[in-house]
């Protein structure tokens, strides 16, 4: 490894570190391959500050000497945007308590299929993509209708952008309806059609049924996409499917929204109006709103109206995944558990080919305007947080887990969010050479930190309110480093204590009960004795 | 006196979605009641006439005559009455009922909570301001109780008992009061014992462009002298400078620093009652809009200026608190008449400085002192009698909003929950209890409220288990005797649970507050059971393995299940009925229904949220069997 090439100055003394709301620290700054190590002089403990704070933190170092400052800056610049995935920290992170031989990942399509018996009549596992030749961004196995053979699948795939043909992602147990996802069909300007694709969709539902296609683009955008070779399912060829358009922003627009929001949160001005207008101007909450309401619409189609749904936008790797995963959170109690949520993320984001590497490369503070950068995953976490606010008892995990995920998606010790698809992960042997974040989080001692004390499982769907008054800014994330909410943490602790107290009081009660019943027999004996004496 | 008793087949339209409920509308002497028809466990809405702010008859539609009723507790109901004549009858009856012209017509004089005379008297003695000043260490070597206002001769809007510096003689007081608007001369309202610093309040001086008054200058000098920690006294004029300047033309104004030695003068810039009234009106207009977009909501929030005003008041209170607790200086607070902004700032400042006021009883004392006794004009501001609409202003609401903002920042600091604030707001407008009637103590005495009405404090204390904050920690108060809230703008939020308290679809579908309250309750119950079981064992002479039990001597309490939309539905039907009997005027919107088999979580349902109008997207096609958007899940389940 040639990390040393990037490091122009390894050690700088007398550096002052300035953090918002904390006293400035003076110490030595070390640049290593993956970390900036700042150690305060008074105490020996080193503070480990990862990369360039994609978690929205701002650290200000005052470095004596212009040249050294420039050296450090360029070293950090180079080290924080390493080109090669295998040079990244997860490939070097070797904590003592973890071993590389431990299982990687939580679930696979095979498991999902095997666990849902009711899927078996209509759906099958297909290995058409076993060597990633049909779709680069899909996993090796996918769930598709039984009636469709692999050859038809391959043909349908050639009609969808990036080969992302419609696959099943959720089966609703109560009525057997499903949610599928795909990318846009390549109808193009001259309205091409593809019989195999039509057959595939038809095979997903009964003759008599109707399905919905939720297009995450506006009708106008979908029309325009035809000029670039894309398009939408026309009514004439997909008789049993109805298309609804719900516009969700993506890509650059979303990224700019995030940048504006983060900028607003860093504004030291005390002015109320200025803050509100900046918040409005960032439009972030509008994006949260449309994500939740589109997911609500999908869930409503499935649960209330009993229709299967296909979701897609353009490539089917961003807004599509956002909508399908949120809809599952609303509908599926299993995905609201700690493990279930991580499985959901693994299925719908990691395995489904959300290009984390491009989307989560630089976060909001980057000056480079990257075309591929997009906080779709962050938006999912935010929307999930909103769900958690509205249903504080329904999610087994707490805000802390969401924060952890938000941080790890951008920079992590673990390999889970590396790369953009399963194919890439296989090629780089990510699973063999890194540790799995999800497995790590599920370890008992880690899990404790992230669970919601108030969790009570409910089988019902949780319909979020999407009134603007019901949505809130996720201060835990966006103001994480500007305002230390100690009072909030203390309150959370208190809730924990109350819950624990309950568990403890439960125990002596049971104990007392057993002693009492034992005692009843005693009194019986006593009564008998009394009778005896009377006699 | 009523034109009619009830109207059948009245439709109630939901404000934010297409839901309608059909039922019967009853008009009684005190309430307007809507009862849903043909449903077991039907929900009812009780609206107290005093709560109705306006009734509007909208133009006739095909289904009937719409009647829009807006309430002071932020309830908005939209009825459609099938026949126009009935609608007009309801309308005109309400118009007469909601504009009482004399105090005797108010609900408080007819309300009877089945208490005897003695209980009533005890209720009125619960909050004792003399004891409160004693708690503050008064009178002391620098401050004394003055009898100058014993008969309300010097200032008729002040209470009888007033604390002034010992060096302020009667002539000085009288002279000073002549120089102050409405005679409201500087008196002590809070005493910070640790630094011997006092918070005083008064009204603006009648200084005009150049007038001065030696007695008033002496008065301020006396206040300054009473505090040895600081050489000067802060004078906080809570108005914007421009307003104070304008007042000079009317012979009023502010203190000239050249005339008063040892004062530091400061404007704070809280707007007047008219600006506040308009601001809240604008805010309610915005948040009342159907299918409001996120951007319009935020823009509306900004343009209403409501949060800006809230922040200004909190900022002022923080300034006051810092001056007193950090600098140890005494502060004199005033605005124009010293009964609106002054009350807000003094009360909020005291709340920041003294943990006692953050307890349930302490908060009652605070309101009794700063608001009731010092003559906040509740009758005028809350429009109790048919009066000048320009006198109406949400000054007290604003104060409660500020307190809520603090509760959000310090979840463990307050013994009471926001539900308590909402109840207070409810009763300030309900005129059901005597406490808030009238404009001043003198008027209240003339009305003989203590003999003819009941005290709200007794009522609230009797059901205090409903208002407790489950995460309140007395040790927090020890660690943080003085609260230091952040004033970053993002800490000021729209108080949805207040302004949308009756809009079910807006609220979180599960409540942490309710849940933790229930948990805590069942915790203590379990411990009680374990305890009694153990005691039983002991009486029977059996030595058991020692159970790790703390001795619990807590008296048995009622299950804390406040009946409120923001807290979710009550747990059982019977309980709801009990509550109904107790509360009388409480709205029973969320009466649970017996069947309760709907697939929703605490009122969460897809229909109410309106993610998209599925129906409209199919309007072109004739497929009636496809989409079934019936109103099945609209009711609340529990």
PDB file of N, CA, C and O in Angstrom, chain A residues 210 212 242 270 273 277 283 286 303-305 307 390-393 456 460 463-465 467 469-470 483 487-488 490 498 502 505 509 519, chain B residues 287 292 295 302 308 311 408-409 412 486-487 490-491 500 505-506 509-510 515 519 522-523 526-527 540 542 599-600 604 611 614 618 626 629:
ATOM      1  N   UNK A 210     -56.354  -6.611 -10.565  1.00  0.00           N
ATOM      2  CA  UNK A 210     -55.713  -5.434 -11.127  1.00  0.00           C
ATOM      3  C   UNK A 210     -54.479  -5.140 -10.281  1.00  0.00           C
ATOM      4  O   UNK A 210     -54.457  -5.443  -9.095  1.00  0.00           O
ATOM      5  N   UNK A 212     -51.273  -2.151  -9.478  1.00  0.00           N
ATOM      6  CA  UNK A 212     -50.877  -0.751  -9.632  1.00  0.00           C
ATOM      7  C   UNK A 212     -49.406  -0.659  -9.972  1.00  0.00           C
ATOM      8  O   UNK A 212     -48.592  -1.424  -9.450  1.00  0.00           O
ATOM      9  N   UNK A 242     -52.578  -0.471 -13.604  1.00  0.00           N
ATOM     10  CA  UNK A 242     -52.894   0.966 -13.621  1.00  0.00           C
ATOM     11  C   UNK A 242     -51.670   1.723 -13.136  1.00  0.00           C
ATOM     12  O   UNK A 242     -51.061   1.348 -12.145  1.00  0.00           O
ATOM     13  N   UNK A 270     -29.303  34.004  15.176  1.00  0.00           N
ATOM     14  CA  UNK A 270     -30.355  33.708  16.143  1.00  0.00           C
ATOM     15  C   UNK A 270     -31.725  34.067  15.592  1.00  0.00           C
ATOM     16  O   UNK A 270     -32.714  34.034  16.311  1.00  0.00           O
ATOM     17  N   UNK A 273     -36.903  34.062  11.722  1.00  0.00           N
ATOM     18  CA  UNK A 273     -37.425  34.086  10.356  1.00  0.00           C
ATOM     19  C   UNK A 273     -36.414  33.536   9.372  1.00  0.00           C
ATOM     20  O   UNK A 273     -36.748  32.817   8.440  1.00  0.00           O
ATOM     21  N   UNK A 277     -37.022  30.360   6.961  1.00  0.00           N
ATOM     22  CA  UNK A 277     -36.990  30.481   5.511  1.00  0.00           C
ATOM     23  C   UNK A 277     -35.883  29.600   4.937  1.00  0.00           C
ATOM     24  O   UNK A 277     -36.025  29.043   3.855  1.00  0.00           O
ATOM     25  N   UNK A 283     -36.050  22.527   1.376  1.00  0.00           N
ATOM     26  CA  UNK A 283     -37.049  21.585   0.872  1.00  0.00           C
ATOM     27  C   UNK A 283     -36.864  20.156   1.404  1.00  0.00           C
ATOM     28  O   UNK A 283     -37.516  19.230   0.931  1.00  0.00           O
ATOM     29  N   UNK A 286     -39.988  18.577   2.618  1.00  0.00           N
ATOM     30  CA  UNK A 286     -40.912  18.227   1.536  1.00  0.00           C
ATOM     31  C   UNK A 286     -40.566  16.873   0.971  1.00  0.00           C
ATOM     32  O   UNK A 286     -41.450  16.091   0.597  1.00  0.00           O
ATOM     33  N   UNK A 303     -52.691  -3.096   1.337  1.00  0.00           N
ATOM     34  CA  UNK A 303     -53.412  -3.518   2.531  1.00  0.00           C
ATOM     35  C   UNK A 303     -54.910  -3.234   2.432  1.00  0.00           C
ATOM     36  O   UNK A 303     -55.726  -4.101   2.693  1.00  0.00           O
ATOM     37  N   UNK A 304     -55.256  -2.029   2.048  1.00  0.00           N
ATOM     38  CA  UNK A 304     -56.673  -1.668   2.101  1.00  0.00           C
ATOM     39  C   UNK A 304     -57.451  -2.057   0.858  1.00  0.00           C
ATOM     40  O   UNK A 304     -58.583  -2.477   0.922  1.00  0.00           O
ATOM     41  N   UNK A 305     -56.808  -1.877  -0.280  1.00  0.00           N
ATOM     42  CA  UNK A 305     -57.538  -2.136  -1.508  1.00  0.00           C
ATOM     43  C   UNK A 305     -57.225  -3.503  -2.090  1.00  0.00           C
ATOM     44  O   UNK A 305     -57.888  -3.953  -3.022  1.00  0.00           O
ATOM     45  N   UNK A 307     -54.428  -4.814  -3.775  1.00  0.00           N
ATOM     46  CA  UNK A 307     -53.846  -4.916  -5.108  1.00  0.00           C
ATOM     47  C   UNK A 307     -52.348  -5.086  -4.988  1.00  0.00           C
ATOM     48  O   UNK A 307     -51.739  -4.540  -4.081  1.00  0.00           O
ATOM     49  N   UNK A 390     -43.894   9.054  15.327  1.00  0.00           N
ATOM     50  CA  UNK A 390     -45.349   8.951  15.352  1.00  0.00           C
ATOM     51  C   UNK A 390     -45.814   7.667  16.030  1.00  0.00           C
ATOM     52  O   UNK A 390     -46.927   7.603  16.541  1.00  0.00           O
ATOM     53  N   UNK A 391     -44.982   6.652  15.987  1.00  0.00           N
ATOM     54  CA  UNK A 391     -45.321   5.383  16.635  1.00  0.00           C
ATOM     55  C   UNK A 391     -44.182   4.972  17.570  1.00  0.00           C
ATOM     56  O   UNK A 391     -43.423   4.068  17.266  1.00  0.00           O
ATOM     57  N   UNK A 392     -44.061   5.677  18.686  1.00  0.00           N
ATOM     58  CA  UNK A 392     -42.883   5.457  19.542  1.00  0.00           C
ATOM     59  C   UNK A 392     -42.783   4.039  20.107  1.00  0.00           C
ATOM     60  O   UNK A 392     -41.745   3.662  20.618  1.00  0.00           O
ATOM     61  N   UNK A 393     -43.862   3.263  20.008  1.00  0.00           N
ATOM     62  CA  UNK A 393     -43.798   1.917  20.563  1.00  0.00           C
ATOM     63  C   UNK A 393     -43.626   0.855  19.476  1.00  0.00           C
ATOM     64  O   UNK A 393     -43.469  -0.328  19.766  1.00  0.00           O
ATOM     65  N   UNK A 456     -43.263  -2.380  21.760  1.00  0.00           N
ATOM     66  CA  UNK A 456     -44.321  -3.367  21.970  1.00  0.00           C
ATOM     67  C   UNK A 456     -44.776  -3.807  20.599  1.00  0.00           C
ATOM     68  O   UNK A 456     -45.283  -3.003  19.817  1.00  0.00           O
ATOM     69  N   UNK A 460     -50.427  -4.662  13.497  1.00  0.00           N
ATOM     70  CA  UNK A 460     -51.173  -3.782  12.616  1.00  0.00           C
ATOM     71  C   UNK A 460     -50.248  -2.940  11.752  1.00  0.00           C
ATOM     72  O   UNK A 460     -49.072  -2.777  12.054  1.00  0.00           O
ATOM     73  N   UNK A 463     -49.947   3.549   9.977  1.00  0.00           N
ATOM     74  CA  UNK A 463     -50.139   4.564   8.943  1.00  0.00           C
ATOM     75  C   UNK A 463     -49.616   5.902   9.438  1.00  0.00           C
ATOM     76  O   UNK A 463     -50.201   6.483  10.353  1.00  0.00           O
ATOM     77  N   UNK A 464     -48.578   6.411   8.868  1.00  0.00           N
ATOM     78  CA  UNK A 464     -48.054   7.692   9.359  1.00  0.00           C
ATOM     79  C   UNK A 464     -48.932   8.854   8.914  1.00  0.00           C
ATOM     80  O   UNK A 464     -49.568   8.781   7.864  1.00  0.00           O
ATOM     81  N   UNK A 465     -48.983   9.867   9.741  1.00  0.00           N
ATOM     82  CA  UNK A 465     -49.652  11.096   9.321  1.00  0.00           C
ATOM     83  C   UNK A 465     -48.674  11.883   8.454  1.00  0.00           C
ATOM     84  O   UNK A 465     -47.498  11.980   8.771  1.00  0.00           O
ATOM     85  N   UNK A 467     -49.392  15.099   7.436  1.00  0.00           N
ATOM     86  CA  UNK A 467     -49.611  16.543   7.544  1.00  0.00           C
ATOM     87  C   UNK A 467     -48.269  17.213   7.828  1.00  0.00           C
ATOM     88  O   UNK A 467     -47.475  16.681   8.602  1.00  0.00           O
ATOM     89  N   UNK A 469     -47.657  19.452   9.749  1.00  0.00           N
ATOM     90  CA  UNK A 469     -47.537  19.682  11.186  1.00  0.00           C
ATOM     91  C   UNK A 469     -47.039  18.440  11.911  1.00  0.00           C
ATOM     92  O   UNK A 469     -46.591  18.510  13.046  1.00  0.00           O
ATOM     93  N   UNK A 470     -47.169  17.290  11.249  1.00  0.00           N
ATOM     94  CA  UNK A 470     -46.769  16.054  11.916  1.00  0.00           C
ATOM     95  C   UNK A 470     -45.323  15.688  11.623  1.00  0.00           C
ATOM     96  O   UNK A 470     -44.793  14.756  12.205  1.00  0.00           O
ATOM     97  N   UNK A 483     -25.543  20.987  18.744  1.00  0.00           N
ATOM     98  CA  UNK A 483     -26.201  21.150  20.027  1.00  0.00           C
ATOM     99  C   UNK A 483     -26.161  19.828  20.742  1.00  0.00           C
ATOM    100  O   UNK A 483     -26.743  18.857  20.281  1.00  0.00           O
ATOM    101  N   UNK A 487     -29.922  16.940  28.015  1.00  0.00           N
ATOM    102  CA  UNK A 487     -31.175  16.776  28.747  1.00  0.00           C
ATOM    103  C   UNK A 487     -32.025  15.679  28.112  1.00  0.00           C
ATOM    104  O   UNK A 487     -32.701  14.934  28.800  1.00  0.00           O
ATOM    105  N   UNK A 488     -31.965  15.599  26.769  1.00  0.00           N
ATOM    106  CA  UNK A 488     -32.749  14.588  26.075  1.00  0.00           C
ATOM    107  C   UNK A 488     -32.239  13.193  26.426  1.00  0.00           C
ATOM    108  O   UNK A 488     -33.009  12.273  26.668  1.00  0.00           O
ATOM    109  N   UNK A 490     -30.713  12.296  29.055  1.00  0.00           N
ATOM    110  CA  UNK A 490     -31.075  11.977  30.430  1.00  0.00           C
ATOM    111  C   UNK A 490     -32.521  11.518  30.510  1.00  0.00           C
ATOM    112  O   UNK A 490     -32.842  10.566  31.218  1.00  0.00           O
ATOM    113  N   UNK A 498     -37.563   3.387  33.967  1.00  0.00           N
ATOM    114  CA  UNK A 498     -38.950   3.035  34.286  1.00  0.00           C
ATOM    115  C   UNK A 498     -39.273   1.658  33.719  1.00  0.00           C
ATOM    116  O   UNK A 498     -39.865   0.812  34.381  1.00  0.00           O
ATOM    117  N   UNK A 502     -40.004  -1.910  35.757  1.00  0.00           N
ATOM    118  CA  UNK A 502     -41.175  -2.743  35.562  1.00  0.00           C
ATOM    119  C   UNK A 502     -40.771  -4.214  35.516  1.00  0.00           C
ATOM    120  O   UNK A 502     -41.363  -5.055  36.156  1.00  0.00           O
ATOM    121  N   UNK A 505     -39.924  -5.299  38.969  1.00  0.00           N
ATOM    122  CA  UNK A 505     -41.043  -5.487  39.879  1.00  0.00           C
ATOM    123  C   UNK A 505     -41.875  -6.682  39.462  1.00  0.00           C
ATOM    124  O   UNK A 505     -42.528  -7.295  40.293  1.00  0.00           O
ATOM    125  N   UNK A 509     -43.013 -10.026  42.149  1.00  0.00           N
ATOM    126  CA  UNK A 509     -44.431 -10.335  42.242  1.00  0.00           C
ATOM    127  C   UNK A 509     -44.646 -11.824  42.032  1.00  0.00           C
ATOM    128  O   UNK A 509     -45.322 -12.489  42.802  1.00  0.00           O
ATOM    129  N   UNK A 519     -48.113 -20.855  50.829  1.00  0.00           N
ATOM    130  CA  UNK A 519     -48.647 -20.500  52.105  1.00  0.00           C
ATOM    131  C   UNK A 519     -50.082 -20.928  52.311  1.00  0.00           C
ATOM    132  O   UNK A 519     -50.503 -21.246  53.411  1.00  0.00           O
TER     133      UNK A 519
ATOM    134  N   UNK B 287     -52.290  26.868   9.429  1.00  0.00           N
ATOM    135  CA  UNK B 287     -52.324  25.446   9.794  1.00  0.00           C
ATOM    136  C   UNK B 287     -53.722  24.849   9.631  1.00  0.00           C
ATOM    137  O   UNK B 287     -53.874  23.634   9.686  1.00  0.00           O
ATOM    138  N   UNK B 292     -52.298  21.164   3.063  1.00  0.00           N
ATOM    139  CA  UNK B 292     -51.217  22.142   3.142  1.00  0.00           C
ATOM    140  C   UNK B 292     -49.902  21.474   2.745  1.00  0.00           C
ATOM    141  O   UNK B 292     -49.629  20.366   3.173  1.00  0.00           O
ATOM    142  N   UNK B 295     -43.915  23.202   2.255  1.00  0.00           N
ATOM    143  CA  UNK B 295     -43.317  24.514   2.031  1.00  0.00           C
ATOM    144  C   UNK B 295     -44.249  25.648   2.444  1.00  0.00           C
ATOM    145  O   UNK B 295     -43.823  26.618   3.062  1.00  0.00           O
ATOM    146  N   UNK B 302     -43.376  31.132   9.167  1.00  0.00           N
ATOM    147  CA  UNK B 302     -42.478  32.278   9.186  1.00  0.00           C
ATOM    148  C   UNK B 302     -43.269  33.574   9.119  1.00  0.00           C
ATOM    149  O   UNK B 302     -43.055  34.479   9.918  1.00  0.00           O
ATOM    150  N   UNK B 308     -41.405  33.732  16.214  1.00  0.00           N
ATOM    151  CA  UNK B 308     -40.491  34.844  16.480  1.00  0.00           C
ATOM    152  C   UNK B 308     -40.897  35.547  17.782  1.00  0.00           C
ATOM    153  O   UNK B 308     -40.059  35.893  18.613  1.00  0.00           O
ATOM    154  N   UNK B 311     -40.029  33.396  20.737  1.00  0.00           N
ATOM    155  CA  UNK B 311     -38.590  33.478  20.995  1.00  0.00           C
ATOM    156  C   UNK B 311     -38.240  34.795  21.688  1.00  0.00           C
ATOM    157  O   UNK B 311     -37.414  34.825  22.601  1.00  0.00           O
ATOM    158  N   UNK B 408     -39.869  21.156  26.258  1.00  0.00           N
ATOM    159  CA  UNK B 408     -39.260  20.388  25.172  1.00  0.00           C
ATOM    160  C   UNK B 408     -37.748  20.325  25.334  1.00  0.00           C
ATOM    161  O   UNK B 408     -37.113  19.334  25.023  1.00  0.00           O
ATOM    162  N   UNK B 409     -37.186  21.439  25.820  1.00  0.00           N
ATOM    163  CA  UNK B 409     -35.730  21.454  25.979  1.00  0.00           C
ATOM    164  C   UNK B 409     -35.275  20.747  27.251  1.00  0.00           C
ATOM    165  O   UNK B 409     -34.178  20.215  27.301  1.00  0.00           O
ATOM    166  N   UNK B 412     -36.986  16.718  31.804  1.00  0.00           N
ATOM    167  CA  UNK B 412     -37.031  16.215  33.176  1.00  0.00           C
ATOM    168  C   UNK B 412     -37.230  17.294  34.219  1.00  0.00           C
ATOM    169  O   UNK B 412     -37.295  17.017  35.406  1.00  0.00           O
ATOM    170  N   UNK B 486     -31.416  26.973  25.392  1.00  0.00           N
ATOM    171  CA  UNK B 486     -30.752  27.434  24.173  1.00  0.00           C
ATOM    172  C   UNK B 486     -31.717  28.322  23.404  1.00  0.00           C
ATOM    173  O   UNK B 486     -32.920  28.090  23.404  1.00  0.00           O
ATOM    174  N   UNK B 487     -31.183  29.332  22.778  1.00  0.00           N
ATOM    175  CA  UNK B 487     -32.063  30.227  22.032  1.00  0.00           C
ATOM    176  C   UNK B 487     -31.858  30.099  20.537  1.00  0.00           C
ATOM    177  O   UNK B 487     -32.262  30.959  19.772  1.00  0.00           O
ATOM    178  N   UNK B 490     -33.891  26.788  15.991  1.00  0.00           N
ATOM    179  CA  UNK B 490     -34.520  25.476  15.761  1.00  0.00           C
ATOM    180  C   UNK B 490     -35.084  24.872  17.041  1.00  0.00           C
ATOM    181  O   UNK B 490     -35.757  23.866  16.995  1.00  0.00           O
ATOM    182  N   UNK B 491     -34.798  25.494  18.171  1.00  0.00           N
ATOM    183  CA  UNK B 491     -35.388  24.987  19.398  1.00  0.00           C
ATOM    184  C   UNK B 491     -36.804  25.484  19.626  1.00  0.00           C
ATOM    185  O   UNK B 491     -37.462  25.084  20.567  1.00  0.00           O
ATOM    186  N   UNK B 500     -53.553  21.986  17.533  1.00  0.00           N
ATOM    187  CA  UNK B 500     -54.317  20.950  16.831  1.00  0.00           C
ATOM    188  C   UNK B 500     -54.836  19.916  17.814  1.00  0.00           C
ATOM    189  O   UNK B 500     -54.943  18.752  17.488  1.00  0.00           O
ATOM    190  N   UNK B 505     -56.002  13.399  13.369  1.00  0.00           N
ATOM    191  CA  UNK B 505     -55.061  12.818  12.406  1.00  0.00           C
ATOM    192  C   UNK B 505     -53.650  13.384  12.528  1.00  0.00           C
ATOM    193  O   UNK B 505     -52.713  12.825  11.997  1.00  0.00           O
ATOM    194  N   UNK B 506     -53.507  14.503  13.232  1.00  0.00           N
ATOM    195  CA  UNK B 506     -52.211  15.161  13.291  1.00  0.00           C
ATOM    196  C   UNK B 506     -51.254  14.507  14.286  1.00  0.00           C
ATOM    197  O   UNK B 506     -50.064  14.721  14.228  1.00  0.00           O
ATOM    198  N   UNK B 509     -49.388   8.487  16.796  1.00  0.00           N
ATOM    199  CA  UNK B 509     -50.424   7.492  17.006  1.00  0.00           C
ATOM    200  C   UNK B 509     -50.212   6.699  18.277  1.00  0.00           C
ATOM    201  O   UNK B 509     -51.065   5.966  18.725  1.00  0.00           O
ATOM    202  N   UNK B 510     -49.069   6.796  18.829  1.00  0.00           N
ATOM    203  CA  UNK B 510     -48.819   6.169  20.106  1.00  0.00           C
ATOM    204  C   UNK B 510     -48.117   7.216  20.945  1.00  0.00           C
ATOM    205  O   UNK B 510     -47.313   7.969  20.432  1.00  0.00           O
ATOM    206  N   UNK B 515     -47.851   6.057  27.681  1.00  0.00           N
ATOM    207  CA  UNK B 515     -47.296   4.738  27.914  1.00  0.00           C
ATOM    208  C   UNK B 515     -46.432   4.700  29.171  1.00  0.00           C
ATOM    209  O   UNK B 515     -46.575   3.806  29.998  1.00  0.00           O
ATOM    210  N   UNK B 519     -46.941   2.630  32.563  1.00  0.00           N
ATOM    211  CA  UNK B 519     -45.872   1.768  33.055  1.00  0.00           C
ATOM    212  C   UNK B 519     -45.558   2.073  34.508  1.00  0.00           C
ATOM    213  O   UNK B 519     -45.487   1.184  35.353  1.00  0.00           O
ATOM    214  N   UNK B 522     -48.283   0.918  36.749  1.00  0.00           N
ATOM    215  CA  UNK B 522     -48.347  -0.528  36.979  1.00  0.00           C
ATOM    216  C   UNK B 522     -47.138  -0.974  37.784  1.00  0.00           C
ATOM    217  O   UNK B 522     -47.227  -1.902  38.582  1.00  0.00           O
ATOM    218  N   UNK B 523     -46.017  -0.275  37.626  1.00  0.00           N
ATOM    219  CA  UNK B 523     -44.856  -0.565  38.467  1.00  0.00           C
ATOM    220  C   UNK B 523     -45.218  -0.453  39.938  1.00  0.00           C
ATOM    221  O   UNK B 523     -44.979  -1.354  40.738  1.00  0.00           O
ATOM    222  N   UNK B 526     -47.632  -3.097  41.087  1.00  0.00           N
ATOM    223  CA  UNK B 526     -47.000  -4.400  41.253  1.00  0.00           C
ATOM    224  C   UNK B 526     -46.244  -4.449  42.572  1.00  0.00           C
ATOM    225  O   UNK B 526     -46.307  -5.426  43.304  1.00  0.00           O
ATOM    226  N   UNK B 527     -45.564  -3.348  42.833  1.00  0.00           N
ATOM    227  CA  UNK B 527     -44.824  -3.323  44.090  1.00  0.00           C
ATOM    228  C   UNK B 527     -45.766  -3.380  45.272  1.00  0.00           C
ATOM    229  O   UNK B 527     -45.488  -4.048  46.266  1.00  0.00           O
ATOM    230  N   UNK B 540     -49.116 -14.254  58.794  1.00  0.00           N
ATOM    231  CA  UNK B 540     -49.361 -15.675  58.960  1.00  0.00           C
ATOM    232  C   UNK B 540     -48.169 -16.382  59.576  1.00  0.00           C
ATOM    233  O   UNK B 540     -48.165 -17.598  59.740  1.00  0.00           O
ATOM    234  N   UNK B 542     -45.088 -16.738  58.495  1.00  0.00           N
ATOM    235  CA  UNK B 542     -44.184 -17.533  57.679  1.00  0.00           C
ATOM    236  C   UNK B 542     -43.015 -16.660  57.271  1.00  0.00           C
ATOM    237  O   UNK B 542     -43.199 -15.561  56.756  1.00  0.00           O
ATOM    238  N   UNK B 599     -58.306  -2.775  11.785  1.00  0.00           N
ATOM    239  CA  UNK B 599     -56.864  -2.916  11.700  1.00  0.00           C
ATOM    240  C   UNK B 599     -56.195  -1.552  11.739  1.00  0.00           C
ATOM    241  O   UNK B 599     -55.694  -1.066  10.747  1.00  0.00           O
ATOM    242  N   UNK B 600     -56.229  -0.940  12.879  1.00  0.00           N
ATOM    243  CA  UNK B 600     -55.555   0.345  12.991  1.00  0.00           C
ATOM    244  C   UNK B 600     -54.848   0.407  14.327  1.00  0.00           C
ATOM    245  O   UNK B 600     -55.168  -0.344  15.232  1.00  0.00           O
ATOM    246  N   UNK B 604     -54.848   5.309  13.933  1.00  0.00           N
ATOM    247  CA  UNK B 604     -54.107   5.424  12.705  1.00  0.00           C
ATOM    248  C   UNK B 604     -54.875   4.739  11.597  1.00  0.00           C
ATOM    249  O   UNK B 604     -55.293   3.605  11.719  1.00  0.00           O
ATOM    250  N   UNK B 611     -52.996   9.765   1.390  1.00  0.00           N
ATOM    251  CA  UNK B 611     -51.731   9.728   0.661  1.00  0.00           C
ATOM    252  C   UNK B 611     -51.942  10.076  -0.803  1.00  0.00           C
ATOM    253  O   UNK B 611     -51.073  10.557  -1.479  1.00  0.00           O
ATOM    254  N   UNK B 614     -56.909   7.855  -4.635  1.00  0.00           N
ATOM    255  CA  UNK B 614     -56.945   6.739  -5.570  1.00  0.00           C
ATOM    256  C   UNK B 614     -58.143   6.861  -6.483  1.00  0.00           C
ATOM    257  O   UNK B 614     -58.074   6.615  -7.663  1.00  0.00           O
ATOM    258  N   UNK B 618     -58.967   7.043 -11.034  1.00  0.00           N
ATOM    259  CA  UNK B 618     -59.718   6.035 -11.783  1.00  0.00           C
ATOM    260  C   UNK B 618     -60.997   6.594 -12.349  1.00  0.00           C
ATOM    261  O   UNK B 618     -61.806   5.877 -12.904  1.00  0.00           O
ATOM    262  N   UNK B 626     -63.214  -2.042  -8.312  1.00  0.00           N
ATOM    263  CA  UNK B 626     -61.768  -1.958  -8.131  1.00  0.00           C
ATOM    264  C   UNK B 626     -61.352  -1.301  -6.817  1.00  0.00           C
ATOM    265  O   UNK B 626     -60.566  -1.833  -6.059  1.00  0.00           O
ATOM    266  N   UNK B 629     -63.173   2.725  -1.349  1.00  0.00           N
ATOM    267  CA  UNK B 629     -62.742   3.682  -0.314  1.00  0.00           C
ATOM    268  C   UNK B 629     -63.909   4.022   0.592  1.00  0.00           C
ATOM    269  O   UNK B 629     -64.368   5.143   0.637  1.00  0.00           O
TER     270      UNK B 629
END
